[in-house]
């Protein structure tokens, strides 16, 4: 194991009595005072948080002047929604309040994340749309920020746009380190790289911030509206409902960040990008800091099926936090 570089085995996929596969990755757990309690697999190396950056970006929007009267809209700004009807309705309403239409969105067209919604929309003759793309809530909030500030709308995704300059600074400040690199996320927005430890630090900072601050408002809004952050049967929704006061935001390519009200924080990156490997590590990390929840136990291991019945499991590697 190389604590400062290479990913390490974090999750086993067991079929019968044989370990059939391994997921490597990195994980870090911060204590309430911010010190590193556990770190495995190069948690100090630069990585792209992907959508786990959205809470920090939402903080940056509020700091830039975004005014939202409803906390549900704040949660939407930090969301990777499933494209369910209420997600789309709230996104449209956010745009409409600022005299904007879906045409102003610069995220790519996509199907809803949730299969039921994809099938329903396809049966009704709809194709891929920008509004159903999982990042449309964030993009609508970015546009609303620009409209309120009088900034240009057409190039709101340009790294030199004042909005993106502000978001770059906010991501860096909350992570407690400089942004290591900038690329483009799947939704077309600038993507800022920090370390996994920096990502955990971001979430810890948000839950421990003073009430009324932008950091705390975003954290509180997400925890109050977990369904808007993700959707039905989605990882972040299930985690925030399973553990009282937990803040959770996932990102593609195997990223997941969590924070408890007492300041414990966790960040996970699965090297092969597997989504199925995130939850076992996250649950093990929460258990390592004393979290007990029956709902959480139900998320600890994913069943492996054979012929339609359970014949194995996806589980944390032995003594992961021992």
mmCIF file with all atom_site columns, N, CA and C in Angstrom, residues 44 46-47 168-169 171-182 192-195 198 201:
data_model
loop_
_atom_site.group_PDB
_atom_site.id
_atom_site.type_symbol
_atom_site.label_atom_id
_atom_site.label_alt_id
_atom_site.label_comp_id
_atom_site.label_asym_id
_atom_site.label_entity_id
_atom_site.label_seq_id
_atom_site.pdbx_PDB_ins_code
_atom_site.Cartn_x
_atom_site.Cartn_y
_atom_site.Cartn_z
_atom_site.occupancy
_atom_site.B_iso_or_equiv
_atom_site.pdbx_formal_charge
_atom_site.auth_seq_id
_atom_site.auth_comp_id
_atom_site.auth_asym_id
_atom_site.auth_atom_id
_atom_site.pdbx_PDB_model_num
ATOM 1  N N  . UNK A 1 44  ? -4.139  12.505 -0.926  1.00 0.00 ? 44  UNK A N  1
ATOM 2  C CA . UNK A 1 44  ? -3.624  13.861 -1.119  1.00 0.00 ? 44  UNK A CA 1
ATOM 3  C C  . UNK A 1 44  ? -3.279  14.168 -2.567  1.00 0.00 ? 44  UNK A C  1
ATOM 4  N N  . UNK A 1 46  ? -4.204  15.058 -6.532  1.00 0.00 ? 46  UNK A N  1
ATOM 5  C CA . UNK A 1 46  ? -5.290  15.774 -7.212  1.00 0.00 ? 46  UNK A CA 1
ATOM 6  C C  . UNK A 1 46  ? -6.269  14.814 -7.872  1.00 0.00 ? 46  UNK A C  1
ATOM 7  N N  . UNK A 1 47  ? -7.540  15.147 -7.794  1.00 0.00 ? 47  UNK A N  1
ATOM 8  C CA . UNK A 1 47  ? -8.590  14.354 -8.436  1.00 0.00 ? 47  UNK A CA 1
ATOM 9  C C  . UNK A 1 47  ? -9.736  15.288 -8.800  1.00 0.00 ? 47  UNK A C  1
ATOM 10 N N  . UNK A 1 168 ? -14.359 29.197 -8.829  1.00 0.00 ? 168 UNK A N  1
ATOM 11 C CA . UNK A 1 168 ? -12.986 28.693 -8.689  1.00 0.00 ? 168 UNK A CA 1
ATOM 12 C C  . UNK A 1 168 ? -12.425 29.081 -7.333  1.00 0.00 ? 168 UNK A C  1
ATOM 13 N N  . UNK A 1 169 ? -12.588 30.325 -6.948  1.00 0.00 ? 169 UNK A N  1
ATOM 14 C CA . UNK A 1 169 ? -12.065 30.807 -5.672  1.00 0.00 ? 169 UNK A CA 1
ATOM 15 C C  . UNK A 1 169 ? -12.755 30.123 -4.490  1.00 0.00 ? 169 UNK A C  1
ATOM 16 N N  . UNK A 1 171 ? -14.268 27.074 -4.440  1.00 0.00 ? 171 UNK A N  1
ATOM 17 C CA . UNK A 1 171 ? -13.837 25.672 -4.356  1.00 0.00 ? 171 UNK A CA 1
ATOM 18 C C  . UNK A 1 171 ? -12.469 25.588 -3.670  1.00 0.00 ? 171 UNK A C  1
ATOM 19 N N  . UNK A 1 172 ? -11.553 26.456 -4.050  1.00 0.00 ? 172 UNK A N  1
ATOM 20 C CA . UNK A 1 172 ? -10.222 26.460 -3.465  1.00 0.00 ? 172 UNK A CA 1
ATOM 21 C C  . UNK A 1 172 ? -10.266 26.794 -1.980  1.00 0.00 ? 172 UNK A C  1
ATOM 22 N N  . UNK A 1 173 ? -11.045 27.810 -1.627  1.00 0.00 ? 173 UNK A N  1
ATOM 23 C CA . UNK A 1 173 ? -11.113 28.224 -0.223  1.00 0.00 ? 173 UNK A CA 1
ATOM 24 C C  . UNK A 1 173 ? -11.690 27.127 0.665   1.00 0.00 ? 173 UNK A C  1
ATOM 25 N N  . UNK A 1 174 ? -12.803 26.522 0.238   1.00 0.00 ? 174 UNK A N  1
ATOM 26 C CA . UNK A 1 174 ? -13.433 25.492 1.062   1.00 0.00 ? 174 UNK A CA 1
ATOM 27 C C  . UNK A 1 174 ? -12.571 24.246 1.169   1.00 0.00 ? 174 UNK A C  1
ATOM 28 N N  . UNK A 1 175 ? -11.830 23.930 0.114   1.00 0.00 ? 175 UNK A N  1
ATOM 29 C CA . UNK A 1 175 ? -10.942 22.758 0.142   1.00 0.00 ? 175 UNK A CA 1
ATOM 30 C C  . UNK A 1 175 ? -9.685  23.026 0.961   1.00 0.00 ? 175 UNK A C  1
ATOM 31 N N  . UNK A 1 176 ? -9.372  24.295 1.178   1.00 0.00 ? 176 UNK A N  1
ATOM 32 C CA . UNK A 1 176 ? -8.176  24.636 1.935   1.00 0.00 ? 176 UNK A CA 1
ATOM 33 C C  . UNK A 1 176 ? -6.896  24.407 1.163   1.00 0.00 ? 176 UNK A C  1
ATOM 34 N N  . UNK A 1 177 ? -6.981  24.479 -0.160  1.00 0.00 ? 177 UNK A N  1
ATOM 35 C CA . UNK A 1 177 ? -5.810  24.256 -1.007  1.00 0.00 ? 177 UNK A CA 1
ATOM 36 C C  . UNK A 1 177 ? -6.075  24.848 -2.387  1.00 0.00 ? 177 UNK A C  1
ATOM 37 N N  . UNK A 1 178 ? -5.023  25.137 -3.149  1.00 0.00 ? 178 UNK A N  1
ATOM 38 C CA . UNK A 1 178 ? -5.237  25.662 -4.499  1.00 0.00 ? 178 UNK A CA 1
ATOM 39 C C  . UNK A 1 178 ? -5.889  24.621 -5.403  1.00 0.00 ? 178 UNK A C  1
ATOM 40 N N  . UNK A 1 179 ? -6.662  25.084 -6.358  1.00 0.00 ? 179 UNK A N  1
ATOM 41 C CA . UNK A 1 179 ? -7.183  24.190 -7.397  1.00 0.00 ? 179 UNK A CA 1
ATOM 42 C C  . UNK A 1 179 ? -5.996  23.681 -8.210  1.00 0.00 ? 179 UNK A C  1
ATOM 43 N N  . UNK A 1 180 ? -5.889  22.357 -8.322  1.00 0.00 ? 180 UNK A N  1
ATOM 44 C CA . UNK A 1 180 ? -4.710  21.748 -8.953  1.00 0.00 ? 180 UNK A CA 1
ATOM 45 C C  . UNK A 1 180 ? -4.788  21.767 -10.473 1.00 0.00 ? 180 UNK A C  1
ATOM 46 N N  . UNK A 1 181 ? -5.988  21.750 -11.018 1.00 0.00 ? 181 UNK A N  1
ATOM 47 C CA . UNK A 1 181 ? -6.173  21.734 -12.468 1.00 0.00 ? 181 UNK A CA 1
ATOM 48 C C  . UNK A 1 181 ? -7.616  22.097 -12.764 1.00 0.00 ? 181 UNK A C  1
ATOM 49 N N  . UNK A 1 182 ? -7.843  22.578 -13.970 1.00 0.00 ? 182 UNK A N  1
ATOM 50 C CA . UNK A 1 182 ? -9.199  22.905 -14.412 1.00 0.00 ? 182 UNK A CA 1
ATOM 51 C C  . UNK A 1 182 ? -9.469  22.207 -15.733 1.00 0.00 ? 182 UNK A C  1
ATOM 52 N N  . UNK A 1 192 ? -13.091 21.763 -11.345 1.00 0.00 ? 192 UNK A N  1
ATOM 53 C CA . UNK A 1 192 ? -11.909 22.138 -10.577 1.00 0.00 ? 192 UNK A CA 1
ATOM 54 C C  . UNK A 1 192 ? -11.401 20.946 -9.757  1.00 0.00 ? 192 UNK A C  1
ATOM 55 N N  . UNK A 1 193 ? -10.121 20.625 -9.937  1.00 0.00 ? 193 UNK A N  1
ATOM 56 C CA . UNK A 1 193 ? -9.515  19.489 -9.244  1.00 0.00 ? 193 UNK A CA 1
ATOM 57 C C  . UNK A 1 193 ? -8.944  19.910 -7.902  1.00 0.00 ? 193 UNK A C  1
ATOM 58 N N  . UNK A 1 194 ? -9.206  19.097 -6.887  1.00 0.00 ? 194 UNK A N  1
ATOM 59 C CA . UNK A 1 194 ? -8.586  19.240 -5.570  1.00 0.00 ? 194 UNK A CA 1
ATOM 60 C C  . UNK A 1 194 ? -8.231  17.834 -5.103  1.00 0.00 ? 194 UNK A C  1
ATOM 61 N N  . UNK A 1 195 ? -7.614  17.719 -3.963  1.00 0.00 ? 195 UNK A N  1
ATOM 62 C CA . UNK A 1 195 ? -7.325  16.395 -3.425  1.00 0.00 ? 195 UNK A CA 1
ATOM 63 C C  . UNK A 1 195 ? -8.572  15.819 -2.765  1.00 0.00 ? 195 UNK A C  1
ATOM 64 N N  . UNK A 1 198 ? -8.950  17.445 0.406   1.00 0.00 ? 198 UNK A N  1
ATOM 65 C CA . UNK A 1 198 ? -9.551  18.763 0.238   1.00 0.00 ? 198 UNK A CA 1
ATOM 66 C C  . UNK A 1 198 ? -11.056 18.685 0.070   1.00 0.00 ? 198 UNK A C  1
ATOM 67 N N  . UNK A 1 201 ? -12.497 18.071 3.410   1.00 0.00 ? 201 UNK A N  1
ATOM 68 C CA . UNK A 1 201 ? -12.397 19.323 4.159   1.00 0.00 ? 201 UNK A CA 1
ATOM 69 C C  . UNK A 1 201 ? -13.527 20.287 3.775   1.00 0.00 ? 201 UNK A C  1
#
